[in-house]
Amino acid sequence: MFQHPAKGRPYGDGGLGTPMNWSQLLVPVTSGVAVALIVATVRFLWRRTRLPTGLSQRMTRRNYLAEMLVISKNDNVERLDALVPNLLPAAGSPVLAEIQESWSQINDRRGVRVITRTEPASLTAGAELLGTGIEVRVSRALTADHLSYHVFSGLEHHTVLNRRNGGKDRPERLDEISASKVFRSHFDEMWSESEPLESFLAGELLTESKPGDGLSRLADRIREQRAAYQLSAKAEDAVLRHLAFRHRAPVIFVTGLPGAGKSLVRRALAEELRRWRMQVDELNDYVYAFEEFLHALMLLGDGRGAGFSAQQGGAFQVEREDDLRPALHTLGHRVWENRRSNPITIVEFARADTIGALKVFGDEVLAASQIIHVRASDAQRAARLARRGEPPKISVAGQLISLEVSDDHRLPSNAADTLYSRDDFALLKAQKSVAGRLFLVENDSEGKVHIDEQVAAFVEAVVRPYRRLAS
């Protein structure tokens, strides 16, 4: 248990003579209720001591901050989740700087996650942690009076929490694994509802943009933000990655003929962007085409699915590419919905007339998009299509029937030969409307390494102009 720095009596006793068994208290309750119950119990039973929470208030008692440093430097601690609404930067404090360094070492073991609020001081402190490689998220729901806590876990478990009451800090420490589990459950819920710090800062830059602003004005805002939050080179680069894709590539089309490897590229790109903590939505027109096919197959009488016919292996056939146009329109509506919620949308489709298909999405979407065209030789595509043939998976749960289609779905050979007889990359490249926004991926080799290299090159091509703006 944590010893009171002045009197040497353990927290948790409260003068009652018997230490509290936290596992008995925590087992019957769920995370959200349990957090409130713990705080209420702490308020009633635990001794109240005016001590500041580490990294959240100016230090008035060095012994508490020293204790936080001891926990942070403990080699038996492998993981830390911290919800700190009033996170403050080190600002020349050697102890806070040492705590940040200790957190960086914990991050190298199993990871550190921090949630803070949108106040400038908290964002500056979060940027300091981001610069060391620690993942930081921002919650707009947090206020200065929210409970803060640090959950240390590994071979040892320590939860340090702080209640603000009337502007006063009242921190305590729990050393039970049950308390750690409850607070981590609450943390995970908050984490899923929070936004990565670099995304939030990129959003600030975009929100301040006005119609007619040129790149020079954006460059000024980047430099102003760097100064305001004292961004390190690593933290600023993370912000620039988010800014580049939200500003220049909120929609990325992955086009090419069947068998070229579009799904492989789409998945590799999504994986790379998520590695940089971007919110990504992957869309494939085959899902919407299959929905049209089912409407026709079940004779629902709504006019959908005209021109579709069933083929072996759960596949379908269409006679004309125009039969697939309704699926493309549905896909276009999904893209428009995503633009309101600001994820990066990766859209995969195969069409013989790529230019005509792109026009379905509208000029506004196309003007803020990038296009990756995947190309492979006819022989390589034919060999891949011959190996494909994974049928849809069907499951039943009560009245719900779920159907999941695969990226490796079967394509009838007559469709491959008649609808997709030639690659139209040359025509696409000649379009002035896509100049500077068209990227070619060659995929004649097997394996994923060469795809990852080309995807990394695409990401770099999107981000590079924004790095130049910031320099």
Short mmCIF file of C-alpha atoms in Angstrom, two decimals:
data_model
loop_
_atom_site.label_atom_id
_atom_site.label_comp_id
_atom_site.label_asym_id
_atom_site.label_seq_id
_atom_site.Cartn_x
_atom_site.Cartn_y
_atom_site.Cartn_z
CA MET A 1 0.00 0.00 0.00
CA PHE A 2 1.02 3.61 -0.51
CA GLN A 3 2.50 5.12 2.63
CA HIS A 4 1.44 8.63 3.70
CA PRO A 5 4.62 10.67 3.12
CA ALA A 6 4.37 12.53 6.43
CA LYS A 7 2.92 10.08 8.97
CA GLY A 8 3.86 6.71 7.52
CA ARG A 9 0.34 5.26 7.75
CA PRO A 10 -1.00 3.33 4.75
CA TYR A 11 -3.80 4.74 2.59
CA GLY A 12 -6.80 2.42 2.70
CA ASP A 13 -6.82 1.93 6.44
CA GLY A 14 -8.79 5.12 7.12
CA GLY A 15 -8.31 4.61 10.88
CA LEU A 16 -10.69 1.60 10.83
CA GLY A 17 -8.01 -0.96 11.65
CA THR A 18 -8.77 -3.39 8.78
CA PRO A 19 -7.48 -2.90 5.23
CA MET A 20 -10.18 -2.74 2.58
CA ASN A 21 -10.59 -5.83 0.33
CA TRP A 22 -11.15 -4.19 -3.07
CA SER A 23 -11.84 -7.47 -4.88
CA GLN A 24 -14.96 -8.00 -2.74
CA LEU A 25 -16.19 -4.53 -3.70
CA LEU A 26 -15.43 -4.68 -7.43
CA VAL A 27 -16.51 -8.11 -8.61
CA PRO A 28 -20.29 -7.52 -8.76
CA VAL A 29 -20.24 -4.23 -10.65
CA THR A 30 -19.51 -3.19 -14.21
CA SER A 31 -16.94 -0.66 -15.32
CA GLY A 32 -18.89 2.61 -15.49
CA VAL A 33 -20.78 2.02 -12.23
CA ALA A 34 -17.69 0.62 -10.55
CA VAL A 35 -15.64 3.73 -11.20
CA ALA A 36 -18.29 5.91 -9.57
CA LEU A 37 -18.61 3.45 -6.68
CA ILE A 38 -14.87 3.40 -6.06
CA VAL A 39 -14.73 7.18 -6.01
CA ALA A 40 -17.69 7.40 -3.63
CA THR A 41 -16.14 4.83 -1.31
CA VAL A 42 -12.77 6.57 -1.42
CA ARG A 43 -14.47 9.85 -0.58
CA PHE A 44 -16.15 8.28 2.48
CA LEU A 45 -13.45 6.02 3.88
CA TRP A 46 -10.08 7.26 2.78
CA ARG A 47 -8.01 9.92 4.40
CA ARG A 48 -8.05 13.24 2.52
CA THR A 49 -4.66 14.72 1.70
CA ARG A 50 -4.03 17.79 -0.46
CA LEU A 51 -1.52 16.32 -2.87
CA PRO A 52 -1.30 17.07 -6.59
CA THR A 53 -1.78 14.45 -9.31
CA GLY A 54 1.38 13.81 -11.34
CA LEU A 55 1.46 15.77 -14.60
CA SER A 56 -1.86 17.48 -13.81
CA GLN A 57 -1.23 20.36 -11.37
CA ARG A 58 1.67 22.50 -10.19
CA MET A 59 3.71 20.71 -7.55
CA THR A 60 3.38 21.75 -3.91
CA ARG A 61 4.49 18.47 -2.27
CA ARG A 62 7.62 16.94 -3.81
CA ASN A 63 7.18 13.65 -1.98
CA TYR A 64 4.02 12.72 -3.92
CA LEU A 65 5.60 13.53 -7.28
CA ALA A 66 8.63 11.48 -6.23
CA GLU A 67 6.32 8.55 -5.48
CA MET A 68 4.77 8.85 -8.95
CA LEU A 69 8.27 8.79 -10.42
CA VAL A 70 9.14 5.66 -8.42
CA ILE A 71 6.09 3.84 -9.85
CA SER A 72 6.89 5.04 -13.37
CA LYS A 73 10.48 3.79 -13.11
CA ASN A 74 9.45 0.40 -11.70
CA ASP A 75 10.67 -2.30 -14.13
CA ASN A 76 7.72 -4.47 -13.12
CA VAL A 77 5.36 -1.93 -14.72
CA GLU A 78 4.85 -2.81 -18.38
CA ARG A 79 1.81 -0.76 -19.35
CA LEU A 80 0.17 2.55 -18.47
CA ASP A 81 -3.24 3.99 -19.28
CA ALA A 82 -3.72 7.55 -18.02
CA LEU A 83 -6.80 9.76 -18.17
CA VAL A 84 -5.53 13.22 -17.19
CA PRO A 85 -7.87 16.12 -18.04
CA ASN A 86 -5.44 18.72 -16.67
CA LEU A 87 -2.28 17.36 -18.28
CA LEU A 88 0.53 19.92 -18.06
CA PRO A 89 3.81 20.12 -20.00
CA ALA A 90 7.12 19.56 -18.29
CA ALA A 91 7.85 23.29 -18.74
CA GLY A 92 11.35 23.08 -17.31
CA SER A 93 10.44 20.76 -14.41
CA PRO A 94 13.23 18.14 -14.12
CA VAL A 95 10.94 15.71 -12.26
CA LEU A 96 8.17 15.93 -14.85
CA ALA A 97 10.72 15.51 -17.61
CA GLU A 98 12.04 12.40 -15.86
CA ILE A 99 8.51 11.02 -15.50
CA GLN A 100 7.95 11.56 -19.22
CA GLU A 101 11.19 9.70 -19.95
CA SER A 102 10.05 6.83 -17.70
CA TRP A 103 6.73 6.72 -19.54
CA SER A 104 8.63 6.49 -22.81
CA GLN A 105 10.43 3.41 -21.47
CA ILE A 106 7.10 1.86 -20.41
CA ASN A 107 5.85 2.61 -23.92
CA ASP A 108 8.73 0.57 -25.34
CA ARG A 109 7.61 -2.41 -23.26
CA ARG A 110 3.86 -2.80 -23.78
CA GLY A 111 2.63 0.70 -24.40
CA VAL A 112 1.35 3.94 -22.88
CA ARG A 113 -1.98 5.55 -23.76
CA VAL A 114 -3.01 9.00 -22.53
CA ILE A 115 -6.33 10.83 -22.79
CA THR A 116 -6.56 14.56 -22.10
CA ARG A 117 -8.84 17.49 -22.94
CA THR A 118 -8.74 20.30 -25.48
CA GLU A 119 -7.19 23.06 -23.35
CA PRO A 120 -4.02 24.57 -24.90
CA ALA A 121 -1.83 23.55 -21.96
CA SER A 122 -3.11 19.97 -22.14
CA LEU A 123 -2.57 19.85 -25.91
CA THR A 124 0.99 21.14 -25.44
CA ALA A 125 1.69 18.47 -22.84
CA GLY A 126 0.12 15.84 -25.09
CA ALA A 127 2.35 16.97 -27.96
CA GLU A 128 5.41 16.48 -25.73
CA LEU A 129 4.36 12.87 -25.14
CA LEU A 130 3.48 12.39 -28.81
CA GLY A 131 7.01 13.50 -29.69
CA THR A 132 8.38 10.59 -27.64
CA GLY A 133 6.19 8.07 -29.48
CA ILE A 134 3.40 7.85 -26.90
CA GLU A 135 -0.13 7.67 -28.26
CA VAL A 136 -2.30 10.54 -27.02
CA ARG A 137 -6.01 11.11 -27.64
CA VAL A 138 -8.23 14.12 -26.98
CA SER A 139 -11.73 13.99 -25.50
CA ARG A 140 -14.04 16.96 -25.99
CA ALA A 141 -16.22 15.64 -23.16
CA LEU A 142 -13.59 16.10 -20.44
CA THR A 143 -13.62 19.12 -18.12
CA ALA A 144 -11.16 20.35 -15.51
CA ASP A 145 -13.21 18.73 -12.72
CA HIS A 146 -13.22 15.22 -14.18
CA LEU A 147 -11.64 12.41 -12.20
CA SER A 148 -8.10 11.68 -13.36
CA TYR A 149 -6.33 8.37 -12.96
CA HIS A 150 -3.16 6.49 -13.94
CA VAL A 151 -3.43 2.70 -14.29
CA PHE A 152 -0.02 1.01 -14.08
CA SER A 153 0.03 -2.73 -14.77
CA GLY A 154 2.37 -5.63 -15.42
CA LEU A 155 3.85 -7.85 -12.73
CA GLU A 156 2.58 -5.19 -10.30
CA HIS A 157 -0.65 -3.18 -10.45
CA HIS A 158 -1.05 0.37 -9.17
CA THR A 159 -3.92 2.79 -9.81
CA VAL A 160 -3.35 6.39 -8.81
CA LEU A 161 -6.50 8.50 -8.96
CA ASN A 162 -7.33 12.10 -8.16
CA ARG A 163 -10.65 13.73 -7.32
CA ARG A 164 -11.06 17.47 -7.62
CA ASN A 165 -13.42 18.86 -5.02
CA GLY A 166 -13.90 22.60 -4.75
CA GLY A 167 -10.67 23.24 -6.64
CA LYS A 168 -8.72 20.98 -4.26
CA ASP A 169 -6.85 17.85 -5.34
CA ARG A 170 -7.40 14.65 -3.38
CA PRO A 171 -5.25 11.83 -4.78
CA GLU A 172 -5.18 8.23 -3.59
CA ARG A 173 -3.51 5.02 -4.63
CA LEU A 174 -5.01 1.53 -5.10
CA ASP A 175 -2.78 -1.53 -5.41
CA GLU A 176 -5.47 -4.12 -6.21
CA ILE A 177 -5.66 -5.75 -9.65
CA SER A 178 -9.46 -5.55 -9.44
CA ALA A 179 -9.29 -1.75 -9.33
CA SER A 180 -6.95 -1.76 -12.33
CA LYS A 181 -9.39 -3.86 -14.35
CA VAL A 182 -12.32 -1.60 -13.58
CA PHE A 183 -10.51 1.63 -14.40
CA ARG A 184 -9.01 0.11 -17.56
CA SER A 185 -12.48 -0.90 -18.72
CA HIS A 186 -13.65 2.68 -18.24
CA PHE A 187 -10.50 3.92 -19.98
CA ASP A 188 -11.10 1.67 -23.01
CA GLU A 189 -14.59 3.10 -23.39
CA MET A 190 -13.27 6.67 -23.23
CA TRP A 191 -10.44 5.78 -25.60
CA SER A 192 -12.80 4.52 -28.31
CA GLU A 193 -14.73 7.80 -28.15
CA SER A 194 -11.66 10.06 -28.27
CA GLU A 195 -9.70 11.45 -31.22
CA PRO A 196 -5.96 11.05 -31.83
CA LEU A 197 -4.13 14.24 -30.85
CA GLU A 198 -2.49 14.58 -34.27
CA SER A 199 -5.89 14.30 -35.95
CA PHE A 200 -7.32 16.94 -33.63
CA LEU A 201 -4.48 19.35 -34.39
CA ALA A 202 -4.82 18.71 -38.14
CA GLY A 203 -8.53 19.46 -37.77
CA GLU A 204 -7.67 22.79 -36.12
CA LEU A 205 -5.63 23.75 -39.18
CA LEU A 206 -8.46 22.82 -41.54
CA THR A 207 -11.16 24.50 -39.44
CA GLU A 208 -9.27 27.77 -39.61
CA SER A 209 -9.12 27.57 -43.42
CA LYS A 210 -11.29 29.97 -45.38
CA PRO A 211 -12.45 29.81 -49.00
CA GLY A 212 -9.77 31.30 -51.21
CA ASP A 213 -6.93 30.73 -48.75
CA GLY A 214 -3.79 29.66 -50.60
CA LEU A 215 -1.04 27.31 -49.55
CA SER A 216 1.01 30.20 -48.17
CA ARG A 217 -1.72 30.91 -45.60
CA LEU A 218 -1.81 27.22 -44.67
CA ALA A 219 1.98 27.33 -44.24
CA ASP A 220 1.57 30.27 -41.85
CA ARG A 221 -0.97 28.35 -39.78
CA ILE A 222 1.33 25.32 -39.61
CA ARG A 223 4.15 27.47 -38.25
CA GLU A 224 1.79 29.24 -35.81
CA GLN A 225 0.59 25.88 -34.49
CA ARG A 226 4.16 24.64 -34.12
CA ALA A 227 4.96 27.64 -31.92
CA ALA A 228 1.70 27.55 -29.96
CA TYR A 229 2.06 23.89 -28.92
CA GLN A 230 5.87 23.71 -29.04
CA LEU A 231 5.70 20.79 -31.47
CA SER A 232 8.81 18.67 -31.88
CA ALA A 233 9.76 17.54 -35.38
CA LYS A 234 8.28 14.07 -34.72
CA ALA A 235 5.00 15.44 -33.35
CA GLU A 236 4.65 17.92 -36.22
CA ASP A 237 5.30 15.22 -38.80
CA ALA A 238 2.46 13.15 -37.31
CA VAL A 239 0.15 16.17 -37.60
CA LEU A 240 1.26 16.81 -41.18
CA ARG A 241 0.42 13.25 -42.20
CA HIS A 242 -3.14 13.67 -40.97
CA LEU A 243 -3.38 17.13 -42.50
CA ALA A 244 -2.15 15.91 -45.90
CA PHE A 245 -4.66 13.09 -46.22
CA ARG A 246 -7.61 15.05 -44.84
CA HIS A 247 -6.81 18.03 -47.05
CA ARG A 248 -5.57 16.36 -50.24
CA ALA A 249 -6.76 12.74 -50.10
CA PRO A 250 -9.93 12.27 -48.02
CA VAL A 251 -11.06 9.87 -50.76
CA ILE A 252 -8.68 7.41 -52.42
CA PHE A 253 -9.92 5.39 -55.39
CA VAL A 254 -8.26 2.04 -56.10
CA THR A 255 -9.02 1.06 -59.69
CA GLY A 256 -7.88 -1.58 -62.15
CA LEU A 257 -9.07 -4.76 -63.85
CA PRO A 258 -10.12 -7.90 -61.94
CA GLY A 259 -7.11 -9.92 -60.83
CA ALA A 260 -4.76 -6.92 -60.90
CA GLY A 261 -4.53 -6.89 -57.09
CA LYS A 262 -6.79 -3.99 -56.07
CA SER A 263 -7.94 -5.62 -52.83
CA LEU A 264 -4.35 -6.34 -51.83
CA VAL A 265 -3.42 -2.68 -52.40
CA ARG A 266 -6.54 -1.43 -50.61
CA ARG A 267 -5.80 -3.52 -47.52
CA ALA A 268 -2.11 -2.58 -47.51
CA LEU A 269 -2.94 1.13 -47.75
CA ALA A 270 -5.55 0.90 -44.99
CA GLU A 271 -3.04 -0.90 -42.76
CA GLU A 272 -0.41 1.78 -43.38
CA LEU A 273 -2.79 4.67 -42.65
CA ARG A 274 -4.12 3.01 -39.50
CA ARG A 275 -0.52 2.57 -38.35
CA TRP A 276 -0.43 6.38 -38.33
CA ARG A 277 -3.70 6.35 -36.34
CA MET A 278 -5.91 7.63 -39.14
CA GLN A 279 -9.59 6.72 -39.23
CA VAL A 280 -10.07 4.66 -42.39
CA ASP A 281 -13.18 3.22 -44.03
CA GLU A 282 -12.72 0.63 -46.78
CA LEU A 283 -15.46 0.35 -49.42
CA ASN A 284 -15.81 -2.14 -52.27
CA ASP A 285 -18.47 -1.88 -54.96
CA TYR A 286 -18.76 -5.70 -55.19
CA VAL A 287 -20.77 -5.69 -51.94
CA TYR A 288 -23.36 -3.33 -53.41
CA ALA A 289 -23.42 -5.18 -56.73
CA PHE A 290 -24.06 -8.43 -54.83
CA GLU A 291 -26.95 -6.74 -53.02
CA GLU A 292 -28.49 -5.84 -56.40
CA PHE A 293 -28.00 -9.46 -57.49
CA LEU A 294 -29.83 -10.78 -54.40
CA HIS A 295 -32.80 -8.46 -55.00
CA ALA A 296 -33.19 -9.90 -58.51
CA LEU A 297 -32.54 -13.50 -57.41
CA MET A 298 -35.23 -13.39 -54.68
CA LEU A 299 -37.77 -11.79 -57.03
CA LEU A 300 -38.51 -8.98 -54.61
CA GLY A 301 -40.25 -7.07 -57.38
CA ASP A 302 -38.60 -3.71 -56.72
CA GLY A 303 -36.92 -3.51 -60.13
CA ARG A 304 -33.42 -3.85 -58.73
CA GLY A 305 -30.85 -6.22 -60.15
CA ALA A 306 -31.91 -6.04 -63.77
CA GLY A 307 -29.41 -7.83 -66.02
CA PHE A 308 -27.96 -10.07 -63.27
CA SER A 309 -27.86 -13.85 -63.56
CA ALA A 310 -26.62 -16.50 -61.12
CA GLN A 311 -23.41 -18.46 -61.77
CA GLN A 312 -21.74 -21.42 -60.09
CA GLY A 313 -19.86 -20.84 -56.84
CA GLY A 314 -22.09 -18.04 -55.55
CA ALA A 315 -21.04 -15.70 -58.37
CA PHE A 316 -23.13 -13.57 -60.71
CA GLN A 317 -22.92 -12.38 -64.27
CA VAL A 318 -24.04 -9.16 -65.95
CA GLU A 319 -24.29 -8.64 -69.67
CA ARG A 320 -23.49 -4.92 -69.71
CA GLU A 321 -21.40 -2.68 -67.49
CA ASP A 322 -24.39 -0.34 -67.18
CA ASP A 323 -26.08 -3.05 -65.07
CA LEU A 324 -23.48 -2.28 -62.38
CA ARG A 325 -24.17 1.46 -62.35
CA PRO A 326 -26.79 1.35 -59.49
CA ALA A 327 -24.18 -0.28 -57.22
CA LEU A 328 -21.76 2.50 -58.07
CA HIS A 329 -24.37 5.14 -57.18
CA THR A 330 -24.96 3.45 -53.81
CA LEU A 331 -21.21 3.44 -53.24
CA GLY A 332 -21.12 7.15 -54.11
CA HIS A 333 -23.73 7.90 -51.41
CA ARG A 334 -21.58 6.11 -48.83
CA VAL A 335 -18.59 8.24 -49.83
CA TRP A 336 -20.63 11.43 -49.35
CA GLU A 337 -21.80 10.26 -45.91
CA ASN A 338 -18.19 9.62 -44.89
CA ARG A 339 -17.11 13.11 -45.90
CA ARG A 340 -19.32 14.50 -43.13
CA SER A 341 -17.66 12.36 -40.46
CA ASN A 342 -14.09 12.98 -41.73
CA PRO A 343 -12.63 9.49 -42.13
CA ILE A 344 -10.26 8.63 -44.93
CA THR A 345 -12.30 6.57 -47.42
CA ILE A 346 -10.65 4.00 -49.68
CA VAL A 347 -12.93 3.04 -52.57
CA GLU A 348 -12.20 -0.04 -54.66
CA PHE A 349 -13.95 -0.89 -57.91
CA ALA A 350 -13.28 -2.52 -61.28
CA ARG A 351 -14.68 -1.07 -64.50
CA ALA A 352 -13.69 -1.21 -68.13
CA ASP A 353 -14.62 2.48 -68.36
CA THR A 354 -12.81 3.87 -65.30
CA ILE A 355 -13.29 7.49 -66.37
CA GLY A 356 -17.05 7.10 -66.71
CA ALA A 357 -17.24 5.31 -63.34
CA LEU A 358 -15.33 8.08 -61.57
CA LYS A 359 -17.76 10.69 -62.87
CA VAL A 360 -20.55 9.03 -60.89
CA PHE A 361 -18.95 10.33 -57.68
CA GLY A 362 -19.24 13.98 -58.73
CA ASP A 363 -16.74 16.76 -59.35
CA GLU A 364 -16.47 17.83 -55.70
CA VAL A 365 -15.40 14.37 -54.53
CA LEU A 366 -13.03 13.90 -57.46
CA ALA A 367 -11.37 17.27 -56.85
CA ALA A 368 -10.39 16.14 -53.33
CA SER A 369 -9.32 12.61 -54.20
CA GLN A 370 -6.32 10.54 -55.18
CA ILE A 371 -6.42 7.60 -57.61
CA ILE A 372 -4.28 4.48 -57.34
CA HIS A 373 -4.49 2.38 -60.50
CA VAL A 374 -3.29 -1.21 -60.11
CA ARG A 375 -1.98 -2.92 -63.22
CA ALA A 376 -0.84 -6.44 -64.03
CA SER A 377 -0.27 -8.42 -67.24
CA ASP A 378 -3.19 -10.28 -68.80
CA ALA A 379 -1.48 -13.62 -68.14
CA GLN A 380 -0.92 -12.81 -64.47
CA ARG A 381 -4.50 -11.61 -64.02
CA ALA A 382 -5.90 -14.73 -65.68
CA ALA A 383 -3.81 -16.98 -63.42
CA ARG A 384 -5.01 -15.17 -60.30
CA LEU A 385 -8.66 -15.24 -61.37
CA ALA A 386 -8.38 -18.98 -62.03
CA ARG A 387 -7.26 -19.47 -58.39
CA ARG A 388 -10.08 -17.36 -56.98
CA GLY A 389 -13.42 -18.80 -56.04
CA GLU A 390 -14.20 -18.30 -52.36
CA PRO A 391 -18.01 -18.44 -52.02
CA PRO A 392 -20.05 -16.15 -49.74
CA LYS A 393 -20.31 -17.18 -46.09
CA ILE A 394 -23.83 -17.40 -44.69
CA SER A 395 -24.73 -17.48 -40.98
CA VAL A 396 -28.06 -17.48 -39.14
CA ALA A 397 -28.75 -15.90 -35.72
CA GLY A 398 -32.45 -15.95 -34.82
CA GLN A 399 -34.30 -14.00 -37.48
CA LEU A 400 -31.06 -12.50 -38.83
CA ILE A 401 -29.33 -14.03 -41.86
CA SER A 402 -25.86 -12.61 -42.50
CA LEU A 403 -23.94 -12.99 -45.74
CA GLU A 404 -20.24 -12.10 -46.07
CA VAL A 405 -18.58 -11.92 -49.47
CA SER A 406 -14.85 -12.35 -49.99
CA ASP A 407 -12.31 -10.21 -51.83
CA ASP A 408 -11.35 -13.50 -53.51
CA HIS A 409 -14.84 -14.09 -54.89
CA ARG A 410 -15.31 -16.00 -58.12
CA LEU A 411 -15.54 -14.04 -61.38
CA PRO A 412 -17.07 -15.95 -64.32
CA SER A 413 -14.57 -16.26 -67.17
CA ASN A 414 -17.04 -14.91 -69.71
CA ALA A 415 -17.40 -11.72 -67.63
CA ALA A 416 -13.64 -11.33 -67.39
CA ASP A 417 -13.30 -11.76 -71.15
CA THR A 418 -16.18 -9.57 -72.31
CA LEU A 419 -16.44 -6.76 -69.75
CA TYR A 420 -12.77 -6.34 -68.84
CA SER A 421 -10.93 -6.98 -72.06
CA ARG A 422 -8.36 -4.18 -71.75
CA ASP A 423 -6.80 -1.84 -69.20
CA ASP A 424 -7.64 1.84 -69.76
CA PHE A 425 -4.79 3.39 -67.74
CA ALA A 426 -3.46 5.27 -70.77
CA LEU A 427 -6.83 6.99 -71.26
CA LEU A 428 -7.07 7.75 -67.55
CA LYS A 429 -3.58 9.25 -67.48
CA ALA A 430 -4.47 11.54 -70.40
CA GLN A 431 -7.30 13.19 -68.41
CA LYS A 432 -6.29 16.69 -67.28
CA SER A 433 -8.75 16.47 -64.37
CA VAL A 434 -6.61 13.81 -62.65
CA ALA A 435 -3.20 15.33 -63.36
CA GLY A 436 -0.95 15.08 -60.31
CA ARG A 437 -3.42 12.80 -58.52
CA LEU A 438 -2.91 9.50 -60.37
CA PHE A 439 -0.51 6.89 -58.98
CA LEU A 440 0.34 3.63 -60.76
CA VAL A 441 1.05 0.39 -58.88
CA GLU A 442 2.60 -2.42 -60.91
CA ASN A 443 1.65 -5.84 -59.56
CA ASP A 444 3.11 -8.56 -61.76
CA SER A 445 5.16 -10.01 -58.88
CA GLU A 446 3.74 -12.32 -56.25
CA GLY A 447 3.97 -11.54 -52.55
CA LYS A 448 3.24 -8.41 -50.54
CA VAL A 449 6.64 -6.76 -50.11
CA HIS A 450 6.62 -4.96 -53.45
CA ILE A 451 3.06 -3.75 -52.76
CA ASP A 452 4.06 -2.36 -49.35
CA GLU A 453 6.96 -0.49 -50.95
CA GLN A 454 4.72 1.13 -53.58
CA VAL A 455 2.04 1.98 -51.00
CA ALA A 456 4.71 3.65 -48.83
CA ALA A 457 5.82 5.62 -51.88
CA PHE A 458 2.23 6.76 -52.47
CA VAL A 459 1.86 7.91 -48.84
CA GLU A 460 5.13 9.82 -49.08
CA ALA A 461 3.97 11.49 -52.32
CA VAL A 462 0.82 12.75 -50.57
CA VAL A 463 2.63 14.02 -47.46
CA ARG A 464 5.77 15.51 -49.07
CA PRO A 465 4.18 18.83 -50.24
CA TYR A 466 2.97 19.55 -46.69
CA ARG A 467 6.41 18.94 -45.26
CA ARG A 468 7.71 21.53 -47.69
CA LEU A 469 5.04 23.95 -46.50
CA ALA A 470 6.18 23.51 -42.91
CA SER A 471 9.89 23.95 -43.63
#
